[in-house]
Coordinates of C-alpha atoms in Angstrom, one line a residue:
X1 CA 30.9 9.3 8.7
X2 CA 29.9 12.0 11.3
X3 CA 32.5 14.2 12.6
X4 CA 33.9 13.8 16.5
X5 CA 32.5 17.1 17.0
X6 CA 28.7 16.2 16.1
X7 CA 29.0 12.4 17.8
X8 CA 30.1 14.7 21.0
X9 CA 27.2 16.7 21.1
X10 CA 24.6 13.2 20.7
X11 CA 22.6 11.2 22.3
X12 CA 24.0 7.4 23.8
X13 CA 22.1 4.9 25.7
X14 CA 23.2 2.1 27.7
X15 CA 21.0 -0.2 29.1
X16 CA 22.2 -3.0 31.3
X17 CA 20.4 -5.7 32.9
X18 CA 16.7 -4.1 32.8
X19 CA 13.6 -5.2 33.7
X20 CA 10.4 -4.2 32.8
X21 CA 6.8 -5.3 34.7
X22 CA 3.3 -4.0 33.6
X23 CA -0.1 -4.5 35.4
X24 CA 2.5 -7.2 37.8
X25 CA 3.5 -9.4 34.7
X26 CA 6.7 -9.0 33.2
X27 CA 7.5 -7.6 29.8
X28 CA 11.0 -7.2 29.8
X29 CA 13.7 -9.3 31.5
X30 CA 17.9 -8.7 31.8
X31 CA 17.7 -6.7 28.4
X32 CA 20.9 -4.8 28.0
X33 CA 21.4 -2.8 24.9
X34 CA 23.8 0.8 23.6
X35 CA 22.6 3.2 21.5
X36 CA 25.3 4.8 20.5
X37 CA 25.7 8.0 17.9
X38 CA 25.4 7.5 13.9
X39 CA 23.7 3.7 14.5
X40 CA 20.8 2.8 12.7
X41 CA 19.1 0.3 14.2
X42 CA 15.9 -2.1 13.1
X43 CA 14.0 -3.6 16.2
X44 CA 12.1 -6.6 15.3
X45 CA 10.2 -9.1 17.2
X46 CA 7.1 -11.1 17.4
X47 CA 3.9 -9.4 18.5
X48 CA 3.8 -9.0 22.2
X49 CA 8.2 -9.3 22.2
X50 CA 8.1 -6.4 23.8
X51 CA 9.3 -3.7 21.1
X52 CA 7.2 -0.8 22.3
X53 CA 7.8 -1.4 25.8
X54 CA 11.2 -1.3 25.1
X55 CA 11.1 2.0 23.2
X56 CA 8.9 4.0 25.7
X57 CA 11.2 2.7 28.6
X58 CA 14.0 4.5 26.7
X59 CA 12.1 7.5 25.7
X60 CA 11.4 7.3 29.7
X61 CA 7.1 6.9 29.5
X62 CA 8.2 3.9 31.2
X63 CA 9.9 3.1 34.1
X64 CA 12.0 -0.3 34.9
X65 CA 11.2 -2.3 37.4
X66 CA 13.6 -1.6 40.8
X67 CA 16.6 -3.6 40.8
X68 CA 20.2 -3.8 42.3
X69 CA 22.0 -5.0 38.8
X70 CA 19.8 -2.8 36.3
X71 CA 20.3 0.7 35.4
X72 CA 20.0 3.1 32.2
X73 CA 22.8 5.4 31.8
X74 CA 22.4 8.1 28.8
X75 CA 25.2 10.4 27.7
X76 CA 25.0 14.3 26.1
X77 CA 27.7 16.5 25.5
X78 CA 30.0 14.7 27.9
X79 CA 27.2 14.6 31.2
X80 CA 26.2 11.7 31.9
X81 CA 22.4 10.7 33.3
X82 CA 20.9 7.8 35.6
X83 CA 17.7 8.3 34.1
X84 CA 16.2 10.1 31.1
X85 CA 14.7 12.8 32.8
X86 CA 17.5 15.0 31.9
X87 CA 17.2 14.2 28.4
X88 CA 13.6 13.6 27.9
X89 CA 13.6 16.5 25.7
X90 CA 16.3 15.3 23.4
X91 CA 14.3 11.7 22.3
X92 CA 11.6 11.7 19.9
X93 CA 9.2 9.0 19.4
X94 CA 6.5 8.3 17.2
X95 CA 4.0 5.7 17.2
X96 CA 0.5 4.6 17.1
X97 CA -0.3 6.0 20.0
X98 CA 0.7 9.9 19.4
X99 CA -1.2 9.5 16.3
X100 CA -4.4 7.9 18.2
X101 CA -4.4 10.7 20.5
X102 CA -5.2 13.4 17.8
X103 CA -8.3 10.9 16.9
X104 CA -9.2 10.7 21.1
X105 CA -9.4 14.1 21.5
X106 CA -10.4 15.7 18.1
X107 CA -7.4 17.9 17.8
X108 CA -8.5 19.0 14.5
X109 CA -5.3 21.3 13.8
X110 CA -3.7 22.1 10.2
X111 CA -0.9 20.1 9.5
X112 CA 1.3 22.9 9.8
X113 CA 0.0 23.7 13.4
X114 CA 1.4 20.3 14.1
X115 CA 4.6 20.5 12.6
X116 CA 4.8 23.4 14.3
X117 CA 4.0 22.1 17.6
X118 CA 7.1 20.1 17.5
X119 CA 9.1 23.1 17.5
X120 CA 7.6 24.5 20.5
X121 CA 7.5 21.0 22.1
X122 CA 4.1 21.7 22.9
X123 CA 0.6 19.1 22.4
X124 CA -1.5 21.6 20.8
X125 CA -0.3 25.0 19.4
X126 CA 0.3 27.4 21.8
X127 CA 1.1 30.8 19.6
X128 CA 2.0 31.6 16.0
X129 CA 4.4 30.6 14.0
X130 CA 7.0 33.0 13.5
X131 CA 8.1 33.5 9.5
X132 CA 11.2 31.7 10.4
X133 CA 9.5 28.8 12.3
X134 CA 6.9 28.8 9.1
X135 CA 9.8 28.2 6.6
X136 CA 11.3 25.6 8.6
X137 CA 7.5 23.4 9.0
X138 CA 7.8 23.8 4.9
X139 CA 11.1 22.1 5.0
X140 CA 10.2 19.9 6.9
X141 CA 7.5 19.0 4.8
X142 CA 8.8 19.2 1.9
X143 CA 11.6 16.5 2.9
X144 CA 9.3 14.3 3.5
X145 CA 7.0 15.5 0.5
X146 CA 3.9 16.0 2.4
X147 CA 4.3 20.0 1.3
X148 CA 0.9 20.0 -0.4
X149 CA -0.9 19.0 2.6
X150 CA 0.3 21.9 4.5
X151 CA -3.0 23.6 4.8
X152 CA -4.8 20.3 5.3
X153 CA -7.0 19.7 8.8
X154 CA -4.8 16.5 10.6
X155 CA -8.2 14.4 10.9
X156 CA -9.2 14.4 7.4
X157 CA -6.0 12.7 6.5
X158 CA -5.6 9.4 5.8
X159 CA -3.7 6.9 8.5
X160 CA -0.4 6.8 6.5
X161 CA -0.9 10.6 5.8
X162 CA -1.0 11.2 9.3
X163 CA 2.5 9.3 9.8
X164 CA 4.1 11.2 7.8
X165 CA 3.0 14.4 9.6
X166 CA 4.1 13.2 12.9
X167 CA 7.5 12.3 11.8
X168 CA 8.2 15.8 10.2
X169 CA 6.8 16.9 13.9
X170 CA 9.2 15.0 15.8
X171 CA 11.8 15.9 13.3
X172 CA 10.9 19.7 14.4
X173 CA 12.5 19.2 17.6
X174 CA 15.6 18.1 16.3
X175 CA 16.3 15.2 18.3
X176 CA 19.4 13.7 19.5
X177 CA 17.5 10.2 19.4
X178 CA 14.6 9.3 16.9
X179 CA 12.5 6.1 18.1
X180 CA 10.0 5.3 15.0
X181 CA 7.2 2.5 16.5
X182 CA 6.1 0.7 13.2
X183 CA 6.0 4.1 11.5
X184 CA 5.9 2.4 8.2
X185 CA 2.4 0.6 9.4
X186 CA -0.4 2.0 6.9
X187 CA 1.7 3.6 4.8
X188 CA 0.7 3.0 0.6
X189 CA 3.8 2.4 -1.7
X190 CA 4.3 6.2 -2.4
X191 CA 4.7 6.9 0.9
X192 CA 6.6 4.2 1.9
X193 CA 9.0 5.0 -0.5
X194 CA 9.0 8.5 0.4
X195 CA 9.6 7.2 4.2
X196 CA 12.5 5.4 2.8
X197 CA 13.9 8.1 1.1
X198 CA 14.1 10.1 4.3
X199 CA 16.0 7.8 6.2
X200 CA 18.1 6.8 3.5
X201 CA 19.2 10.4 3.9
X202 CA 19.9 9.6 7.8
X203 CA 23.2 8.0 6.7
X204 CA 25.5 10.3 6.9
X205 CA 24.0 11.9 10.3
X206 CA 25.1 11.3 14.1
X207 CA 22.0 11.1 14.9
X208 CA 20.9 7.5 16.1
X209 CA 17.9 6.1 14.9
X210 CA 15.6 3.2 16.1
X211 CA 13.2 1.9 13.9
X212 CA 10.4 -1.2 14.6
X213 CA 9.0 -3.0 11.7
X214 CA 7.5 -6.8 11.0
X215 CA 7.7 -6.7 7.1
X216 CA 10.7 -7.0 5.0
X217 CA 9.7 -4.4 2.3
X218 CA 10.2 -2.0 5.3
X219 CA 13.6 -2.7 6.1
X220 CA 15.7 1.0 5.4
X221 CA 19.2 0.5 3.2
X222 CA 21.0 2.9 5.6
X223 CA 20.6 0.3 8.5
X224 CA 23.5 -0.6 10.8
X225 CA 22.4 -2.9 13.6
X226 CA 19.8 -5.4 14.4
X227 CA 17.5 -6.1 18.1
X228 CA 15.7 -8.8 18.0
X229 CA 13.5 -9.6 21.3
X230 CA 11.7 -12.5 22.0
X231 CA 9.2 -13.2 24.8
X232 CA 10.9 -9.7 26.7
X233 CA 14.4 -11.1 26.2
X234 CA 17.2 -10.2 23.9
X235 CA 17.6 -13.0 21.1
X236 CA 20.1 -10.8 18.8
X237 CA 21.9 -7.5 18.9
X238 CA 24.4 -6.9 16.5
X239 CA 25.9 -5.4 13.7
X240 CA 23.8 -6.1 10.6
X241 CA 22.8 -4.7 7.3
X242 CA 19.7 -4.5 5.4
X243 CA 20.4 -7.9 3.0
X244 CA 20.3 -9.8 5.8
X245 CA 17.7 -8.6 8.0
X246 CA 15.3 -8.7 4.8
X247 CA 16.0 -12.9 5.4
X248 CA 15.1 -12.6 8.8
X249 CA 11.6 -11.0 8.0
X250 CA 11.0 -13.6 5.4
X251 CA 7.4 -14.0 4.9
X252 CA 4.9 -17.1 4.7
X253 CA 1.3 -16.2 4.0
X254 CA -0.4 -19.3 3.0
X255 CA -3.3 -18.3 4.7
X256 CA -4.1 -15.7 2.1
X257 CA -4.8 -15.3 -1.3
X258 CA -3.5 -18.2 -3.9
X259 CA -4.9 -18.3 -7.3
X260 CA -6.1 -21.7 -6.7
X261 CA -8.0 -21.0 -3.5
X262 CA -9.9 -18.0 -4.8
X263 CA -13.8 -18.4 -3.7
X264 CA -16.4 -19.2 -6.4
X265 CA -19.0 -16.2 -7.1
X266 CA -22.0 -17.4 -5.4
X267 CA -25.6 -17.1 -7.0
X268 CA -26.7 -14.0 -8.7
X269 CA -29.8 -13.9 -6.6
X270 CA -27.9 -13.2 -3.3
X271 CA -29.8 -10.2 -1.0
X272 CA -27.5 -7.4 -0.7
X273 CA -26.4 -6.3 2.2
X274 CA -25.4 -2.7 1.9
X275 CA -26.0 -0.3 -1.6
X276 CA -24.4 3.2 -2.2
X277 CA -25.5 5.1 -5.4
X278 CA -24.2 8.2 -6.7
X279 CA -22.3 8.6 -3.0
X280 CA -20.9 11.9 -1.9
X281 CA -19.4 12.1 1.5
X282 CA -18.1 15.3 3.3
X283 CA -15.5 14.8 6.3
X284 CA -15.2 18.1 8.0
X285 CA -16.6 20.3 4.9
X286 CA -13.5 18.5 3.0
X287 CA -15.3 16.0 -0.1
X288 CA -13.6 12.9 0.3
X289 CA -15.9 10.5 -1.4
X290 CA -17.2 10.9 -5.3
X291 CA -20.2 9.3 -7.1
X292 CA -19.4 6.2 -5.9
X293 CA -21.8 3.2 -6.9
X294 CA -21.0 0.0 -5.2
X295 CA -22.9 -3.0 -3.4
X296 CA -22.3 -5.6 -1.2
X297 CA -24.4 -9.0 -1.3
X298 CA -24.3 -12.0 0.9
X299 CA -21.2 -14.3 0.4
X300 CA -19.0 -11.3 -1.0
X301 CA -15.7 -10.6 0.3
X302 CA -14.8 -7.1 -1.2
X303 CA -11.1 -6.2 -1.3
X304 CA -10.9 -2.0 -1.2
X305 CA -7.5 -0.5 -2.0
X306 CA -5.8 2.6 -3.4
X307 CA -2.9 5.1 -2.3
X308 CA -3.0 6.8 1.1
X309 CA -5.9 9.5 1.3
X310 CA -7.7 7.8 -1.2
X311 CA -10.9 7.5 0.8
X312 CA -10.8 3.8 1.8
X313 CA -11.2 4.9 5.7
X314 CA -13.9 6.8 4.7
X315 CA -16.0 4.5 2.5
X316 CA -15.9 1.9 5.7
X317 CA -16.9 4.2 8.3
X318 CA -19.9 5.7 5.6
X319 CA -20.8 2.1 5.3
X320 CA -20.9 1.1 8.9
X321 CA -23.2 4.6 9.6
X322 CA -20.0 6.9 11.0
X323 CA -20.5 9.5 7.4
X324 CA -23.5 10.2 5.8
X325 CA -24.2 10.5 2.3
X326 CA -24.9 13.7 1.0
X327 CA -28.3 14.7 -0.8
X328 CA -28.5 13.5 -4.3
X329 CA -26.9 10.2 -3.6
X330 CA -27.6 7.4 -1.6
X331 CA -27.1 4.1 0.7
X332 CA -29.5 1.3 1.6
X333 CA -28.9 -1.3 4.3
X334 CA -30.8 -4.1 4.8
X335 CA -33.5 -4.3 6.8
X336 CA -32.8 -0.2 8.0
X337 CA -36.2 1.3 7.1
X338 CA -37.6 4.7 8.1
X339 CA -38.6 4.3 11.4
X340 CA -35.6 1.7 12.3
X341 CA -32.4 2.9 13.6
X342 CA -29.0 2.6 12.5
X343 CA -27.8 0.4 16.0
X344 CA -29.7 -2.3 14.0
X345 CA -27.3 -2.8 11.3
X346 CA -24.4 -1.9 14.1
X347 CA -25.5 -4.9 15.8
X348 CA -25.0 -7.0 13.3
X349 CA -21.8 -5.9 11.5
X350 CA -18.3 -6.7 12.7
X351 CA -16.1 -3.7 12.3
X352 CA -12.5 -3.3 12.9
X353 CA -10.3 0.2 12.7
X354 CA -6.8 1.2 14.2
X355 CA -8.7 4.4 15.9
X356 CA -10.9 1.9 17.9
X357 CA -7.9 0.9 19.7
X358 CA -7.6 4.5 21.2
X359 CA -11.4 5.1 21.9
X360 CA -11.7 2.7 24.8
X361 CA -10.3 3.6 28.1
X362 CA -6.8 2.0 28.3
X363 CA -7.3 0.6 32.2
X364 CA -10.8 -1.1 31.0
X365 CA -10.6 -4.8 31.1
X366 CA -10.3 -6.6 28.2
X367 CA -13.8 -8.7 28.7
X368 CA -15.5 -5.1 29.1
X369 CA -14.4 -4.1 26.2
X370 CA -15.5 -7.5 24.0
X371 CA -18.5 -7.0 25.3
X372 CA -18.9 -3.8 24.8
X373 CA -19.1 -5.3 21.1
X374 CA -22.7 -6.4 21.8
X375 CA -24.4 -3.0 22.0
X376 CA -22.0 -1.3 20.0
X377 CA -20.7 1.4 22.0
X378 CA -17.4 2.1 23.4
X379 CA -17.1 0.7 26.8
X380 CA -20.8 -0.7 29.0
X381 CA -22.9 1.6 29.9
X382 CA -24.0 -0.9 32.5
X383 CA -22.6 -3.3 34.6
X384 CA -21.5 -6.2 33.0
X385 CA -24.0 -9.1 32.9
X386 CA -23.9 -12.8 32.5
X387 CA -25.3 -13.0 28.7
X388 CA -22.1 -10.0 28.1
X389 CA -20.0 -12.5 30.0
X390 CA -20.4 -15.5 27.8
X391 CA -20.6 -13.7 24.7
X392 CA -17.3 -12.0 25.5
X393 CA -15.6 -15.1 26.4
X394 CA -16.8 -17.0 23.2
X395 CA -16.2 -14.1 21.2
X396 CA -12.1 -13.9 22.9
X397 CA -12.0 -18.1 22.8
X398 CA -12.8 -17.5 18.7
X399 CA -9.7 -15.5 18.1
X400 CA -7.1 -17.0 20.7
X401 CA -7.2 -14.8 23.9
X402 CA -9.6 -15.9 26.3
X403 CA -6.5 -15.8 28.9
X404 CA -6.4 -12.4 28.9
X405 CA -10.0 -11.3 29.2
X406 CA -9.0 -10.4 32.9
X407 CA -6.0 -7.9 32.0
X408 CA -6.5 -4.3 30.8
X409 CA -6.0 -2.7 27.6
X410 CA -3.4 -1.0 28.6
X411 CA -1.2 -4.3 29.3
X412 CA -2.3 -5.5 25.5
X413 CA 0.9 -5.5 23.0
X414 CA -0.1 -4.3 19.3
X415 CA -1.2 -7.5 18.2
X416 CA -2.5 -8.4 21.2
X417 CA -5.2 -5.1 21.1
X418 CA -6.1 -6.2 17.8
X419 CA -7.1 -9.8 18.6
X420 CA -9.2 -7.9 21.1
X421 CA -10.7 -5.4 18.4
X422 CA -11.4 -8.5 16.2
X423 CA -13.2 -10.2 19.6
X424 CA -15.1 -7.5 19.9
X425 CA -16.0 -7.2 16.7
X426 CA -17.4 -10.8 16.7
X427 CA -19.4 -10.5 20.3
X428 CA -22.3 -10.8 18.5
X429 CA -22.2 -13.1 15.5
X430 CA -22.5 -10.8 12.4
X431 CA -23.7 -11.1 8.7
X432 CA -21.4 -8.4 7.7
X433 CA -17.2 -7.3 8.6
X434 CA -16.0 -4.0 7.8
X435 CA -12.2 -4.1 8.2
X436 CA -10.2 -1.1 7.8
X437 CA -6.3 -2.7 7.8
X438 CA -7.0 -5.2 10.1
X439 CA -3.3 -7.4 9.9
X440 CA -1.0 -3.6 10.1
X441 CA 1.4 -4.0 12.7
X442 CA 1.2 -7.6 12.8
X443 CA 3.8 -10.7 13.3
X444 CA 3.7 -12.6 9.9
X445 CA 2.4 -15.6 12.7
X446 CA -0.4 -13.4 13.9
X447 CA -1.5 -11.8 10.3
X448 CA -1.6 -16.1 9.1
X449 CA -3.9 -17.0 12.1
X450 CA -6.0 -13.8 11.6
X451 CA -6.3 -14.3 8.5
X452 CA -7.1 -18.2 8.9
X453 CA -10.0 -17.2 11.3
X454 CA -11.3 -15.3 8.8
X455 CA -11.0 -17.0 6.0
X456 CA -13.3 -19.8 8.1
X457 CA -15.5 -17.5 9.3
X458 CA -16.1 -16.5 5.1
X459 CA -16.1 -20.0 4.0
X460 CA -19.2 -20.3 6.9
X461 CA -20.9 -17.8 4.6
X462 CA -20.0 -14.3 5.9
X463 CA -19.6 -11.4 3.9
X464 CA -16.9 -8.4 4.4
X465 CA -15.3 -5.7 3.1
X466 CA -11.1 -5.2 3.9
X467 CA -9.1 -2.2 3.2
X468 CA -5.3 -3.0 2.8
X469 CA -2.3 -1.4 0.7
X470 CA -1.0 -5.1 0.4
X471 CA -1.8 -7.7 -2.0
X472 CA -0.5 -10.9 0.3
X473 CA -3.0 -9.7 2.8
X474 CA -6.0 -10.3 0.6
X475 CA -8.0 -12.9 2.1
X476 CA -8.0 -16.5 0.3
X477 CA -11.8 -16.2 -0.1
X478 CA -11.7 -12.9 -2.0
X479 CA -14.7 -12.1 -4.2
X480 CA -14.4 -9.0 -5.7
X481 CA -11.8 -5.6 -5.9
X482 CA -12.9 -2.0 -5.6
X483 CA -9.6 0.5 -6.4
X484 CA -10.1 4.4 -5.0
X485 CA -8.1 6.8 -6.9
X486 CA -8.7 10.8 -5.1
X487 CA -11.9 9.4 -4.1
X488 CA -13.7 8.2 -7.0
X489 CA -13.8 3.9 -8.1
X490 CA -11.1 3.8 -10.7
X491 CA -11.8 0.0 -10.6
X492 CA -14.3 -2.4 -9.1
X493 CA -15.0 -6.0 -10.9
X494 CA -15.5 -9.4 -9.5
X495 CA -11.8 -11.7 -9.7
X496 CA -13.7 -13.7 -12.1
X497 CA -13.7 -11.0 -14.4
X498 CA -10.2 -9.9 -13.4

């Protein structure tokens, strides 16, 4: 247990009554909740419950909406504040968005620049690290055994990679209050387990802890209490521990892969769709991808995964047209001849990717950004016309939101953005879907319809290939399985052969 001395000198929160409205439609309603020092709490919810809302009003990016009964009251060393303001400094949080915004602006620092930003509570690195600050990055590091990546550039980490940075920045700090967004999100089972191990070492700390997750694997031993919201409202808050919580996040996946659903391998005759041969690929000088032979034909559904930093990202965007191959290898697409450019193949492939959710403009409307899926671009160039319109709204009718193609992205929840991604995605009907961990961050409820859209949209006769750490999220009309080991196929058959 922590001594009175160290729960003295932490963070509490009270929140009573609170209500939270964005873009004039409420998020939040009459949620009252205390954080108080040494809990550990998990924050689950359904996509759109509200859990990031609720985080960034208590980190204080958000504000509540004005009322006589609500008010947030947070404690420190025996003063007590109305609003976080006088405190911001003292709460850490970590989500999607931090890590988007290295992508957004191409802050292409060392990892140890931004550990080390973190101690200077700074964006970007604003002067060297002294020798002391330089042994304390390495600790930080090497708690969370990311040591070895030290020297690496942020950006030509993997996702999951790039999550364990950021915590071991907001660690830097040391924080009074830690709020981890669906940290876990992307992260391979090495890393998750090494994400594990670090809170697991929490226990014994007053330091209170917040942690949002949808899956059960995620669900820390060292937990103490339990949020659950629903539709903006409080539906539980108690003491709980991790046994039972792992029943509340009790998956159903039926909509993905059972061994009596696989799909049958279609004709050998099939026109591929996308060839690499003897592939190199170079990310920021930094060789990512090795000799890698593969090919994609009509009807094939390609399942890619391997450990964080194994080059799946990197394969997808190289396929799409993001990387190029260097000399001495090559790719083929079809119907992309000398003479025709690469927005050809664009147009007619689907492709989804967590860093499209930062590279739109977070006030663009939702149907400018669907349609934006037409010409392949981020955001219209030109005004919106009537063919962008319908194709927008067919494209948002497909996957479930068509009521919100009048909102902005920045109202969107997490699963909501990435209904959006897959709208855009399909604003023009394509032959081919790249998807780079399409269902992370999802509701079990969202991942299942997702993944039932998709699985029609397959049986219809598309083709794609998904990247994903977890074998419940392979899709029911799986084909075939490429494994990336460092880079290089350690694996790739058809499940026939399997």
């Amino acid at each position: 247990m922590p001594s009175a001395r160290a729960v003295q000198s932490s963070l509490s929160v009270t929140l009573r009554r609170i209500d939270l409205d964005r873009g004039g439609r409420a998020v939040l309603r009459d949620v009252s909740w205390r954080i108080a020092p040494g809990q550990r709490w998990l924050l689950v919810g359904g996509n759109g419950a509200g859990k990031t809302q609720l985080l960034k009003l208590v980190s204080g990016a958000v504000w509540p909406k004005p009322t006589p009964r609500g008010s947030r009251r947070y404690r420190l060393r025996g003063e007590v504040f109305d609003s976080p303001a006088g405190v911001a400094d003292e709460i850490a949080y970590v989500g999607a968005e931090r890590q988007d915004r290295y992508e957004h602006y191409d802050w292409n620092f060392t990892v140890r620049e931004v550990v080390g930003t973190g101690l200077h509570r700074t964006d970007i690195p604003m002067k060297a690290l002294s020798a002391a600050e330089q042994r304390r990055v390495s600790e930080l590091l090497r708690r969370l055994a990311v040591l070895e990546l030290s020297e690496r550039r942020f950006l030509t980490l993997s996702y999951g990679e790039r999550r364990l940075v950021l915590i071991a920045r907001a660690l830097a700090s040391r924080p009074k209050l830690l709020l981890l967004d669906e940290v876990a999100n992307g992260l391979d089972a090495r890393n998750q387990a090494r994400f594990l191990a670090w809170l697991a070492t929490t226990e014994r700390s007053s330091t209170p802890w917040v942690f949002a997750t949808h899956r059960r694997a995620d669900v820390p031993e060292v937990m103490t209490h339990l949020l659950e919201l629903q539709r903006g409202r409080v539906r539980r808050s108690v003491a709980m521990r991790a046994a039972r919580a792992r029943e509340l996040l009790k998956q159903e996946t039926p909509a993905f892969l059972a061994r009596n659903t696989r799909r049958a391998i279609r004709d050998a005759r099939r026109p591929v769709l996308v060839s690499l041969r003897r592939a190199q690929v170079y990310v920021d000088d930094h060789h990512i991808l090795h000799d890698i032979d593969f090919e994609i034909a009509a009807g094939d559904c390609w399942v890619l995964h391997g450990a964080n930093g194994s080059g799946k990202s990197t394969l997808l965007r190289t396929l799409y047209g993001d990387h190029a191959v260097a000399a001495g290898g090559s790719i083929t697409r079809t119907g992309i001849l000398p003479g025709v450019p690469l927005e050809s193949f664009k147009l007619r492939t689907a492709y989804v990717a967590p860093h499209l959710q930062t590279w739109h403009a977070p006030k663009m409307p939702v149907i400018e950004a669907v349609a934006s899926g037409r010409h392949a671009s981020i955001g219209l160039n030109d005004a919106l016309t009537a063919a962008d319109r319908r194709h927008a709204e067919r494209a948002l009718r497909r996957f479930g939101v068509l009521g919100l193609r009048n909102r902005t992205l920045a109202e969107m929840s997490y699963g909501q953005a990435r209904r959006v991604l897959f709208a855009r995605a399909w604003a023009r009907e394509p032959a081919l879907a790249l998807l780079d961990e399409p269902f992370a961050g999802l509701d079990r409820a969202t991942r299942a319809d997702l993944a039932h859209r998709l699985n029609a949209w397959l049986d219809a006769g598309g083709s794609c290939v998904i990247a994903t750490h977890h074998r419940d999220e392979w899709p029911a009309h799986t084909t075939h399985v490429l494994e990336l080991d460092q880079g290089r196929a350690v694996s790739c058959h058809s499940l026939g052969d399997a």
